[in-house]
mmCIF file of C-alpha atoms in Angstrom:
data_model
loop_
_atom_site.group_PDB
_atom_site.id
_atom_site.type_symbol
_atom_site.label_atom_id
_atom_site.label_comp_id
_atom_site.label_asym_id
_atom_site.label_seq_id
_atom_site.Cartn_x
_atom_site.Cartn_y
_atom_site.Cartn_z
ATOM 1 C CA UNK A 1208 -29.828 19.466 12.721
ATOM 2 C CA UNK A 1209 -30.914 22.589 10.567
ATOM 3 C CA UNK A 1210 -32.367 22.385 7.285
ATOM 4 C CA UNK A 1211 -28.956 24.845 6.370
ATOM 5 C CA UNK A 1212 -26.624 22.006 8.411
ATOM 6 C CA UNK A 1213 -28.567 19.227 6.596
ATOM 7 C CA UNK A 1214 -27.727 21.113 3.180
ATOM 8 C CA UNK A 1215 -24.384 21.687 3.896
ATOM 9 C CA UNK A 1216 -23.791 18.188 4.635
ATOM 10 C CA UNK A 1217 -25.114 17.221 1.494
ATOM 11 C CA UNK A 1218 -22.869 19.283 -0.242
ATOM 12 C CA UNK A 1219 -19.877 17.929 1.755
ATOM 13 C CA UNK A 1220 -21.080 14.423 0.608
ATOM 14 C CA UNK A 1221 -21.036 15.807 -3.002
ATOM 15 C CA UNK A 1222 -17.839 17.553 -3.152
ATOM 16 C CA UNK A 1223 -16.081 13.860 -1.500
ATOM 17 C CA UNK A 1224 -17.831 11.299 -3.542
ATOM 18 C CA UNK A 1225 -19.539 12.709 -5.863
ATOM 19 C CA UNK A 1226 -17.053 14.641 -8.286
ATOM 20 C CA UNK A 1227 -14.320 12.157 -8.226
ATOM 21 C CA UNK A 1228 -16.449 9.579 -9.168
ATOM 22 C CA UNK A 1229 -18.412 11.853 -12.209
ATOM 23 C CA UNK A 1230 -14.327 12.465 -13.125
ATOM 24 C CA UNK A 1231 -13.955 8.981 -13.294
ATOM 25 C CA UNK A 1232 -16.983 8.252 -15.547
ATOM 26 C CA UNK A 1233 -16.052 11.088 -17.871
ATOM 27 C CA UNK A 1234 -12.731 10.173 -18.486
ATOM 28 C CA UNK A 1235 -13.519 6.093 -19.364
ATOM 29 C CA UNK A 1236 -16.397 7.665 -21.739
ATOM 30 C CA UNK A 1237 -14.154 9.918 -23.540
ATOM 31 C CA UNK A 1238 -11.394 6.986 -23.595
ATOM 32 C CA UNK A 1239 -14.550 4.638 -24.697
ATOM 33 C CA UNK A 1240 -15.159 7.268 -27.369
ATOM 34 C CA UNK A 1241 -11.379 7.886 -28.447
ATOM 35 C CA UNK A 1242 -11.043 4.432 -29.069
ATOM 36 C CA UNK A 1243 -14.467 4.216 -31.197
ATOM 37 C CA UNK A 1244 -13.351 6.690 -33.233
ATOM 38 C CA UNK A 1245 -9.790 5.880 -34.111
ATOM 39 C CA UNK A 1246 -8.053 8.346 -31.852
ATOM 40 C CA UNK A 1247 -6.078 5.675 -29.810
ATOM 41 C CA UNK A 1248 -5.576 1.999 -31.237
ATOM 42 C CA UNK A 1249 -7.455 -0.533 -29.496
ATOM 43 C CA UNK A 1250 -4.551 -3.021 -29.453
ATOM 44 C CA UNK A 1251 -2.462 -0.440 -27.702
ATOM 45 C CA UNK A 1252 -5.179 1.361 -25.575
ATOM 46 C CA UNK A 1253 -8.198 -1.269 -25.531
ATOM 47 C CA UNK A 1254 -11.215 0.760 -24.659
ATOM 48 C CA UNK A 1255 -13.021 0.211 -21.142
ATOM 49 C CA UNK A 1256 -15.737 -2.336 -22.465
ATOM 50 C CA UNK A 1257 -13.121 -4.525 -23.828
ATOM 51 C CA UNK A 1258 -11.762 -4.438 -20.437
ATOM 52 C CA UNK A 1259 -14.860 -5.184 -19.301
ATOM 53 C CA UNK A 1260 -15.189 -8.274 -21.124
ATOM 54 C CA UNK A 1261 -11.619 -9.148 -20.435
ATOM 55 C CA UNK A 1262 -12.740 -8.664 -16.575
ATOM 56 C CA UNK A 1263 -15.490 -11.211 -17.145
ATOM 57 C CA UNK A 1264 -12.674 -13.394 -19.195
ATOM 58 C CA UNK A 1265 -10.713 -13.487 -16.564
ATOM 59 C CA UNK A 1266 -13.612 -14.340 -13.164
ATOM 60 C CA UNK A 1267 -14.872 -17.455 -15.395
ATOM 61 C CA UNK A 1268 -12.094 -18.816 -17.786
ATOM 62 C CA UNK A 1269 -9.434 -17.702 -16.450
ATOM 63 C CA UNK A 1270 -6.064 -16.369 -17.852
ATOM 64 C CA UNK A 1271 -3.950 -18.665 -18.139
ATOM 65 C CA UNK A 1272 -6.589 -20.881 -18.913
ATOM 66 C CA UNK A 1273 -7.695 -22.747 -15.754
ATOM 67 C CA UNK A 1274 -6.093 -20.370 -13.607
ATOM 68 C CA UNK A 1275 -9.026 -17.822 -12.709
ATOM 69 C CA UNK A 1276 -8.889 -14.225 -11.191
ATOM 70 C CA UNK A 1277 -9.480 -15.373 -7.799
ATOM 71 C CA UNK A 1278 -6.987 -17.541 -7.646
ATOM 72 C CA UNK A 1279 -4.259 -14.972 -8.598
ATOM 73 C CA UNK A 1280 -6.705 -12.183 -6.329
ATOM 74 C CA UNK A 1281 -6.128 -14.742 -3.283
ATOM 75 C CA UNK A 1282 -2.147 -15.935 -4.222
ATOM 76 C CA UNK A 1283 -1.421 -12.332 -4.393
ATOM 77 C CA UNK A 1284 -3.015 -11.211 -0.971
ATOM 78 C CA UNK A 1285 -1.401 -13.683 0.453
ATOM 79 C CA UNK A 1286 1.833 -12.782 -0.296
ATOM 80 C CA UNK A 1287 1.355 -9.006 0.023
ATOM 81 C CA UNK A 1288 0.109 -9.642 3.472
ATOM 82 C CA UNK A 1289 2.167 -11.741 4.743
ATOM 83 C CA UNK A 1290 5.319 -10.384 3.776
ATOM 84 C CA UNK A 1291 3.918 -6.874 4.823
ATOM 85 C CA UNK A 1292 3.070 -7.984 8.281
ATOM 86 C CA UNK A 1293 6.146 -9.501 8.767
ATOM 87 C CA UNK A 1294 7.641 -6.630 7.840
ATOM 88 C CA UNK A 1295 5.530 -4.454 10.244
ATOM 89 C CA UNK A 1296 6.205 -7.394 12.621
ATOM 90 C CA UNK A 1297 10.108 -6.318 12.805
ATOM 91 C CA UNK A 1298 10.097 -2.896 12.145
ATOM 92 C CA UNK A 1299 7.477 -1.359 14.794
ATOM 93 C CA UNK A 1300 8.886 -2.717 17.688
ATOM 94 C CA UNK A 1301 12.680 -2.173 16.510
ATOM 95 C CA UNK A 1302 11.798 1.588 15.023
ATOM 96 C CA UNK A 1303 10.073 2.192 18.252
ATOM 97 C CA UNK A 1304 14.166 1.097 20.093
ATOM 98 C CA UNK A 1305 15.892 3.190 17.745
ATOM 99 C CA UNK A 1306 13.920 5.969 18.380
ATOM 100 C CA UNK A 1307 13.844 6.175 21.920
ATOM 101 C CA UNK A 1308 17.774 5.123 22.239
ATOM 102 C CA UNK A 1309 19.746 8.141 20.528
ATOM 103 C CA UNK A 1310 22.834 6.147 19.876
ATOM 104 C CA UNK A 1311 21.150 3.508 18.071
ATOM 105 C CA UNK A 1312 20.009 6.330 15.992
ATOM 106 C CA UNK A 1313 23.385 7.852 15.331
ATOM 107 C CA UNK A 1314 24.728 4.137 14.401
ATOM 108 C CA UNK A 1315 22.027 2.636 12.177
ATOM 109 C CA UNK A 1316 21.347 6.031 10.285
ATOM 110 C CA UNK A 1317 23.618 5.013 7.687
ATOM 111 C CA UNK A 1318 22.479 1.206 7.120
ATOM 112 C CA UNK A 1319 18.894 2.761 6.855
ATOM 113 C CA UNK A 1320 19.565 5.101 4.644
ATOM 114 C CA UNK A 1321 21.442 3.134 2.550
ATOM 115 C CA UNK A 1322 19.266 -0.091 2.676
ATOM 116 C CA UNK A 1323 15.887 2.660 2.080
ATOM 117 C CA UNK A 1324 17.599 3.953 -1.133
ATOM 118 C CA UNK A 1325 18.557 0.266 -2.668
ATOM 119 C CA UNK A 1326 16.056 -0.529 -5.030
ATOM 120 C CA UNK A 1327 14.078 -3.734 -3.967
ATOM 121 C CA UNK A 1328 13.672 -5.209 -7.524
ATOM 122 C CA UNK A 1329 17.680 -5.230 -7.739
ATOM 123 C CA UNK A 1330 17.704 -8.045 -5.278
ATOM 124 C CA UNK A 1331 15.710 -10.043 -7.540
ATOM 125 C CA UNK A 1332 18.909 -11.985 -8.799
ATOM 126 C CA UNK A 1333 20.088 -12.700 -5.184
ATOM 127 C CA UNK A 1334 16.786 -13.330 -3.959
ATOM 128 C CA UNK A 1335 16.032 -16.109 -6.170
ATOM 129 C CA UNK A 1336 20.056 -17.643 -5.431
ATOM 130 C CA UNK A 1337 19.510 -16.773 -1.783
ATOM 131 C CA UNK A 1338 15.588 -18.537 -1.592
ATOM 132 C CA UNK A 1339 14.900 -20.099 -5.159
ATOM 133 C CA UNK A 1340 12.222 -19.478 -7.212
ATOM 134 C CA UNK A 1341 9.309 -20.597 -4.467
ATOM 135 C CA UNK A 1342 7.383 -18.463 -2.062
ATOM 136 C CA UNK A 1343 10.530 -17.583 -0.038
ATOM 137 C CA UNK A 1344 11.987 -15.343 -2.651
ATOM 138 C CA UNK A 1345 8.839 -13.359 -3.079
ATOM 139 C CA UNK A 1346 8.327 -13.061 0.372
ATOM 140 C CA UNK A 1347 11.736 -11.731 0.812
ATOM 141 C CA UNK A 1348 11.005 -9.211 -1.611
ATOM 142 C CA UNK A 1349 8.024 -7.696 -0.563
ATOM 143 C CA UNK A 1350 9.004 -8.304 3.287
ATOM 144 C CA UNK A 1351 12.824 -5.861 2.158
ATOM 145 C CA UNK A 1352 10.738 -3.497 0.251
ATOM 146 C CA UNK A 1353 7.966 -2.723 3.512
ATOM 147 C CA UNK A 1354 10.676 -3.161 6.389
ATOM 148 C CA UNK A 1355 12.551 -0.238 5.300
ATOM 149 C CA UNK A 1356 10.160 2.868 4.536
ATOM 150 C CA UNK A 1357 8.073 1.184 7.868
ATOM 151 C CA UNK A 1358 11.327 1.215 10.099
ATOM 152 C CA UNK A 1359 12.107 5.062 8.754
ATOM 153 C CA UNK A 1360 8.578 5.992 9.630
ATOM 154 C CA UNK A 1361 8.640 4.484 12.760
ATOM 155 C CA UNK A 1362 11.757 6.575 14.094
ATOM 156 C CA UNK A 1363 10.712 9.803 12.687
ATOM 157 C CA UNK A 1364 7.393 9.527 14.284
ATOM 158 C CA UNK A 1365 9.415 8.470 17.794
ATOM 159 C CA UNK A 1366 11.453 11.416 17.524
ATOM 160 C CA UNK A 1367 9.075 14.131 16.442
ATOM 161 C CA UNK A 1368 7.194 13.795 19.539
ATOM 162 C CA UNK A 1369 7.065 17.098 21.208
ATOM 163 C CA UNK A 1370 8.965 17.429 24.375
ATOM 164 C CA UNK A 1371 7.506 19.650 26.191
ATOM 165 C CA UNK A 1372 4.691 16.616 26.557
ATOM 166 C CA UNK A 1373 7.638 14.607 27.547
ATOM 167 C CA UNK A 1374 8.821 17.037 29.886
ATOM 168 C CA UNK A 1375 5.104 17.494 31.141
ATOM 169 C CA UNK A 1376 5.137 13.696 32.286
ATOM 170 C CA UNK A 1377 8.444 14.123 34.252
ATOM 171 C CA UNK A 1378 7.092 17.034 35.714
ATOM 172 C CA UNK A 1379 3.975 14.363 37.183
ATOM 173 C CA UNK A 1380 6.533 12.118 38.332
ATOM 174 C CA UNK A 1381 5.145 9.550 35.856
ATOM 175 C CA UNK A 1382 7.939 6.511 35.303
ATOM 176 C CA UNK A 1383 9.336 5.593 32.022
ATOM 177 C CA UNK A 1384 6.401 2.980 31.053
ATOM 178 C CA UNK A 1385 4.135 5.225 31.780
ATOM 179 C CA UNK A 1386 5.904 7.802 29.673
ATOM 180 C CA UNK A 1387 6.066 5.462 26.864
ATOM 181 C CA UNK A 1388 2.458 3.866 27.126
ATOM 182 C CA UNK A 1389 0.884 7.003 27.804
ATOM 183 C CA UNK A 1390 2.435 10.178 26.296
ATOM 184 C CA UNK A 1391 5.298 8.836 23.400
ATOM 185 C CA UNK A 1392 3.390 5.984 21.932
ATOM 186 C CA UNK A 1393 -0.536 8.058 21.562
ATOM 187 C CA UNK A 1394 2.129 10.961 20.112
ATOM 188 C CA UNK A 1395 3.823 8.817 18.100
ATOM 189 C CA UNK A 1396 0.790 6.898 16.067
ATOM 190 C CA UNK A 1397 -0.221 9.197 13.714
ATOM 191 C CA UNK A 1398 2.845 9.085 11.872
ATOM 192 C CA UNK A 1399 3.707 5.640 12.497
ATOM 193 C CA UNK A 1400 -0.092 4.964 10.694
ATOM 194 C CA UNK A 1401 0.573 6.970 7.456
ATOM 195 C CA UNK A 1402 4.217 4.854 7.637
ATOM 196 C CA UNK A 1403 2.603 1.591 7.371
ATOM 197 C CA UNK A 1404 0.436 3.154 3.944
ATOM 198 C CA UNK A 1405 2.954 3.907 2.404
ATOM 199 C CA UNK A 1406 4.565 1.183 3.225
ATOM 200 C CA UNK A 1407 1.856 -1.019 1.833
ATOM 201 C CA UNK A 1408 2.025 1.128 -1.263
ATOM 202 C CA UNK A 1409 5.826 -0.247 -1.579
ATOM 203 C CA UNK A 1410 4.607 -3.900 -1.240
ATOM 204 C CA UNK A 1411 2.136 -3.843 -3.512
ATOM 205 C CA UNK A 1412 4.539 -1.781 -6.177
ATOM 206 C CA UNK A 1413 7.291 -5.080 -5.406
ATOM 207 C CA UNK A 1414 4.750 -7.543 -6.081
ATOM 208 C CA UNK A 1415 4.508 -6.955 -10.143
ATOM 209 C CA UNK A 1416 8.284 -7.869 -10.064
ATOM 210 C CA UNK A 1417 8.460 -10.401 -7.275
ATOM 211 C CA UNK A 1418 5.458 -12.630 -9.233
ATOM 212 C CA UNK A 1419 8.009 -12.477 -12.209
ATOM 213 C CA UNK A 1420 9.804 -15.303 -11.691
ATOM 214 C CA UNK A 1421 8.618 -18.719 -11.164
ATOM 215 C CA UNK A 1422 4.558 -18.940 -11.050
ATOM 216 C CA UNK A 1423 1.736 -18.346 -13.146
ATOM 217 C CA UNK A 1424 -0.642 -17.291 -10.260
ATOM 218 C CA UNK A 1425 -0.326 -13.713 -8.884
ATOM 219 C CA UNK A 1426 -1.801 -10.532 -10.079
ATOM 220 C CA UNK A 1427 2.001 -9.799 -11.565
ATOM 221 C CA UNK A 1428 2.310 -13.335 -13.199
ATOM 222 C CA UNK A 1429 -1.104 -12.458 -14.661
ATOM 223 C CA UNK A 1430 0.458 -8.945 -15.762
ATOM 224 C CA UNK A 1431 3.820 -10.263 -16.936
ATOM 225 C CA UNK A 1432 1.864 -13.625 -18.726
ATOM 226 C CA UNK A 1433 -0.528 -10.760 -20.614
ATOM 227 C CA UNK A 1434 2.440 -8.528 -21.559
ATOM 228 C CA UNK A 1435 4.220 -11.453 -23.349
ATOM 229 C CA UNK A 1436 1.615 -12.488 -25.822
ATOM 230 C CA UNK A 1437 0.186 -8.930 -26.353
ATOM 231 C CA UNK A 1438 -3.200 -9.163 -24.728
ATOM 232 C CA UNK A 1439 -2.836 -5.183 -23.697
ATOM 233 C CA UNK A 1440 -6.139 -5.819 -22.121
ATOM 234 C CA UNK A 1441 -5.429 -8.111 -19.190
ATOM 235 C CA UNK A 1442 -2.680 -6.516 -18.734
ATOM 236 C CA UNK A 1443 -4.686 -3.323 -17.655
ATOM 237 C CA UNK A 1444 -7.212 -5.190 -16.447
ATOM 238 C CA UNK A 1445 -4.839 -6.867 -13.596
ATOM 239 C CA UNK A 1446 -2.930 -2.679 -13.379
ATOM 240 C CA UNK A 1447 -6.193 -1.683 -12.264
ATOM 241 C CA UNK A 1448 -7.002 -4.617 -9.529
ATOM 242 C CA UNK A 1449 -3.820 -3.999 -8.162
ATOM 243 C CA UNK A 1450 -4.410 -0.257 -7.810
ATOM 244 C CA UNK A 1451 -8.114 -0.776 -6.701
ATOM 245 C CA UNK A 1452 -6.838 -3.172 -4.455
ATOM 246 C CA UNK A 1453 -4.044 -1.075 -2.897
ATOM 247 C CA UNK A 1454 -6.459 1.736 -2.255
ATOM 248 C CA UNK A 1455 -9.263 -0.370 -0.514
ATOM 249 C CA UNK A 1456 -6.574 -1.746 2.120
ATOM 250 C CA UNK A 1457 -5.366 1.790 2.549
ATOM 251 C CA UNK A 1458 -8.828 2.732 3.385
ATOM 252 C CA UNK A 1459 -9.242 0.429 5.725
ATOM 253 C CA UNK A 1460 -6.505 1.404 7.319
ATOM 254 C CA UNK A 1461 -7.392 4.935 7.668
ATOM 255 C CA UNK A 1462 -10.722 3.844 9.205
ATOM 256 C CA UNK A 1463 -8.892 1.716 11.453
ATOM 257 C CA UNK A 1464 -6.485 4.558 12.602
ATOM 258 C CA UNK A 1465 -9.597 6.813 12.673
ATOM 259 C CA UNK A 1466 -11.355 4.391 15.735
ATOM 260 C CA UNK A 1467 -7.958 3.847 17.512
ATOM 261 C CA UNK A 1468 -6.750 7.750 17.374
ATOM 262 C CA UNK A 1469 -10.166 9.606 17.268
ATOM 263 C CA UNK A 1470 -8.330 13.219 18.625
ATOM 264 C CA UNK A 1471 -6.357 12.684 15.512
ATOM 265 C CA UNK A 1472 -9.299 12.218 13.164
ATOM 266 C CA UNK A 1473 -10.777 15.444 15.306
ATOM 267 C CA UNK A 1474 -7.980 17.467 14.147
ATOM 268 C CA UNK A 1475 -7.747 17.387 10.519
ATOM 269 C CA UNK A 1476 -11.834 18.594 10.425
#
């Protein structure tokens, strides 16, 4: 490599890590110096080293007390996860059917639509006559919110393969399985993978609402328990895990759709 390649890759690194994260540290030290100065009210906006100490709270007494932030880290990654997968679970292989079967399409276009556009936190009421208060309602939740935008994805991506690579199997005499294996499923992942983001997104935007009801452990119980006796702090505190959360696992996924579909990753350089 060139001492000009070995600079220019330096200044990629820069312009994808660096920046956002000198954004980042200028805005909490100008939100760390608002609230010094009496610009924003600390009960309403508490600055980022009360969070900090609220952070540190929260890993070793625990809010409630007792109930520490890895136990409502761990209760809430359960759930997310395991509704979510279920969720992926049903709607891959059934999106995948709908997609390659035109009249499904035509006949379930309306219940997806229609189920896709039903807010998931309506179903709250029914959810907790339908399951209780437990795990099952919560599961439900999260599982409703996921299946949906993941079953969407999965039939757009089915259907926006390009034919002529369709056409180009026939054309090779290559059978239906190998069609599917080899030309309509490859085609197909890229948008299937950015489906099951945002579809995580959803799940982890249901959670806050589906830890509402009936526990004290959860990132959301945390977040609803702090919102009811005014400690603005853990409230953000548990905002931000959830987000920072959200974001590692939809790293991960990238890098994981990055080794399975390297011609993809190729691409978009």
């Amino acid at each position: 490599m060139t001492r000009r390649a070995r600079r220019l890759s330096g200044g990629q690194w820069i312009a994808q890590y660096a920046s956002p994260t000198l954004v980042i540290i200028a805005l909490l030290a100008l939100w760390e110096v608002a609230a010094s100065v009496g610009w924003l009210r600390p009960i309403l906006f508490p600055p980022p080293s009360r969070l900090a100490r609220s952070l540190y709270e929260l890993a070793t007494d625990g809010y409630p007390e007792g109930v520490t932030l890895w136990v409502h880290f761990g209760i809430t990654m359960q759930r997310i996860l395991t509704g979510y997968a279920g969720a992926l679970a049903l709607a891959v292989p059934l999106g995948l059917v709908i997609g390659c079967v035109p009249l499904l399409d035509r006949l379930t276009v309306p219940v997806v639509a229609f189920s896709r556009s039903v807010a998931t936190l309506s179903l709250l009421p029914l959810a907790i006559v339908w399951f209780g208060t437990g795990e099952g309602s919560k599961m439900f939740l999260i599982g409703y919110g996921c299946f949906w935008v993941m079953l969407s994805n999965v039939v757009a991506a089915v259907q926006q393969v390009d034919p002529l690579l369709i056409r180009a199997a026939h054309s090779m005499d290559t059978g239906r399985l190998g069609i599917f294996t080899r030309v309509l499923l490859p085609a197909a992942l890229p948008r299937m993978f950015a489906g099951a983001r945002v579809s995580l997104g959803v799940g982890f935007m249901v959670i806050v609402g589906a830890e509402m009801i009936g526990t004290i452990k959860g990132l959301g119980a945390l977040i609803m328990e702090a919102r009811t006796f005014y400690r603005n702090d853990i409230t953000m505190v548990g905002m931000a895990l959830l987000g920072v959360i959200g974001m590692l696992i939809a790293v991960m996924l990238q890098r994981i759709e990055a080794w399975l579909l390297p011609w993809q990753s190729r691409e978009r350089r």
